[in-house]
Short mmCIF file of C-alpha atoms and ligand atoms in Angstrom, two decimals:
data_model
loop_
_atom_site.label_atom_id
_atom_site.label_comp_id
_atom_site.label_asym_id
_atom_site.label_seq_id
_atom_site.Cartn_x
_atom_site.Cartn_y
_atom_site.Cartn_z
CA MET A 291 0.23 0.19 0.01
CA TYR A 292 1.66 2.92 -1.25
CA GLY A 293 -1.18 5.57 -1.08
CA LYS A 294 -0.05 6.53 -3.81
CA ALA A 295 -1.69 10.55 -3.98
CA LYS A 296 -2.07 10.85 -8.01
CA VAL A 297 -3.15 14.48 -8.18
CA PHE A 298 -5.21 15.63 -11.10
CA THR A 299 -5.92 18.92 -11.86
CA LEU A 300 -9.37 19.19 -13.19
CA HIS A 301 -9.33 22.18 -14.86
CA GLU A 302 -7.37 21.51 -18.17
CA GLU A 303 -5.42 24.41 -18.37
CA LYS A 304 -5.24 24.66 -22.73
CA GLU A 305 -2.13 26.58 -23.28
CA VAL A 306 -3.91 29.74 -23.92
CA VAL A 307 -1.30 31.05 -26.46
CA THR A 308 -1.32 34.82 -26.74
CA GLU A 309 -0.99 35.40 -30.13
CA LYS A 310 1.09 38.13 -31.45
CA LYS A 311 -0.74 40.67 -32.61
CA LYS A 312 -1.12 40.90 -36.09
CA ARG A 313 -1.24 44.52 -37.01
CA GLU A 314 1.10 45.94 -36.76
CA PRO A 315 0.00 49.23 -36.77
CA ALA A 316 3.91 50.79 -38.09
CA VAL A 317 4.54 48.81 -41.06
CA LYS A 318 7.63 49.99 -42.23
CA LYS A 319 7.15 51.19 -45.49
CA GLU A 320 10.44 50.64 -47.82
CA LEU A 321 10.47 53.51 -49.01
CA GLN A 322 8.42 56.63 -49.19
CA SER A 323 6.94 57.18 -52.66
CA TRP A 324 8.29 59.78 -55.12
CA GLU A 325 4.88 61.73 -54.86
CA GLU A 326 5.90 62.44 -50.81
CA THR A 327 9.24 63.10 -51.93
CA LYS A 328 10.34 66.60 -52.87
CA CYS A 329 12.29 67.61 -55.37
CA PRO A 330 15.67 68.35 -54.90
CA LYS A 331 16.13 70.79 -57.06
CA CYS A 332 13.08 73.27 -56.81
CA LYS A 333 11.96 72.03 -53.50
CA GLU A 334 9.12 73.60 -54.17
CA HIS A 335 6.83 69.95 -55.70
CA ASN A 336 7.46 67.15 -55.20
CA LEU A 337 8.93 64.51 -57.39
CA MET A 338 6.49 62.48 -60.01
CA LYS A 339 7.27 58.62 -61.79
CA GLY A 340 6.64 58.27 -65.03
CA LYS A 341 6.77 55.79 -67.48
CA THR A 342 10.57 56.22 -68.32
CA ALA A 343 11.58 58.40 -65.05
CA VAL A 344 11.42 60.20 -62.06
CA GLY A 345 11.30 64.29 -62.19
CA CYS A 346 9.74 67.23 -60.80
CA SER A 347 6.10 67.44 -60.74
CA ASP A 348 6.52 70.80 -61.74
CA PHE A 349 8.92 69.55 -64.64
CA LYS A 350 7.95 72.81 -67.30
CA ASN A 351 9.72 75.10 -65.26
CA CYS A 352 11.71 72.74 -62.50
CA GLY A 353 13.13 70.74 -65.09
CA PHE A 354 14.27 68.02 -62.83
CA LYS A 355 14.26 63.91 -64.20
CA ILE A 356 16.35 60.98 -63.39
CA SER A 357 16.13 59.04 -65.81
CA PHE A 358 15.45 54.64 -64.69
CA ASP A 359 18.07 53.78 -66.91
CA ILE A 360 22.08 55.79 -66.67
CA PHE A 361 24.24 54.90 -68.31
CA GLY A 362 22.88 51.41 -69.99
CA LYS A 363 21.80 50.32 -66.35
CA LYS A 364 18.10 50.18 -65.20
CA LEU A 365 18.34 51.41 -62.58
CA SER A 366 15.51 50.77 -59.20
CA ASP A 367 13.68 52.88 -57.76
CA LYS A 368 16.01 52.68 -54.17
CA GLN A 369 18.95 53.64 -56.19
CA LEU A 370 16.88 56.42 -57.82
CA MET A 371 15.65 56.96 -54.11
CA ASP A 372 19.04 57.74 -52.94
CA LEU A 373 20.56 59.76 -55.56
CA VAL A 374 17.15 62.20 -54.58
CA LEU A 375 17.79 62.59 -50.99
CA LYS A 376 21.96 61.76 -50.87
CA GLY A 377 22.58 63.03 -53.75
CA LYS A 378 24.42 59.11 -54.42
CA THR A 379 24.05 56.33 -54.69
CA SER A 380 26.63 53.23 -53.41
CA LYS A 381 28.86 52.05 -56.09
CA LEU A 382 26.73 50.31 -58.58
CA LYS A 383 28.38 48.32 -61.44
CA GLY A 384 26.73 46.96 -65.16
CA PHE A 385 26.80 50.92 -66.45
CA THR A 386 27.32 49.46 -69.56
CA THR A 387 27.05 52.95 -72.57
CA HIS A 388 29.40 55.43 -70.34
CA PRO A 389 31.06 58.11 -72.58
CA GLU A 390 34.39 57.15 -70.59
CA SER A 391 33.06 53.75 -71.24
CA LEU A 392 33.26 53.50 -66.71
CA SER A 393 31.26 49.69 -66.16
CA GLU A 394 31.30 51.08 -62.12
CA GLY A 395 30.80 53.98 -59.59
CA VAL A 396 28.71 55.97 -57.67
CA LEU A 397 26.35 58.31 -59.41
CA SER A 398 25.75 61.32 -57.12
CA LEU A 399 23.87 65.28 -58.78
CA ASP A 400 26.86 67.68 -59.47
CA GLU A 401 25.31 71.26 -58.48
CA ASN A 402 23.12 71.92 -61.98
CA PHE A 403 20.95 68.33 -61.30
CA GLN A 404 23.16 66.77 -63.94
CA ILE A 405 24.11 62.88 -63.30
CA LEU A 406 27.84 61.94 -63.01
CA LEU A 407 29.22 58.73 -62.74
CA ASN A 408 32.69 58.30 -61.00
ZN1 LIG B 128 11.45 70.92 -58.80
#
């Protein structure tokens, strides 16, 4: 006779898995949109994305425009955004039509907002 006391818990303890909130209020957008980015040239109007380029929404007066295709390389939105916001990109490769035959380098904007490859 061991008199073993078996302890039963009567109510099942269901493990309550606290569901992680699925809705995260601050969903980080990877990139801000072009429409909410100020034109770096006139600093007055926002940008617009067209079919082949991103440019100032007041392009007629401002003239700021960056083609997606630079020296034979198609830039991603991120790379273009770097160029617009920081004035330069990280080092990129794959340029094919640079006049001095550079195939890689950092794109930057000069004081006239022309694109340079260095
Ligand atoms: Zn502008």
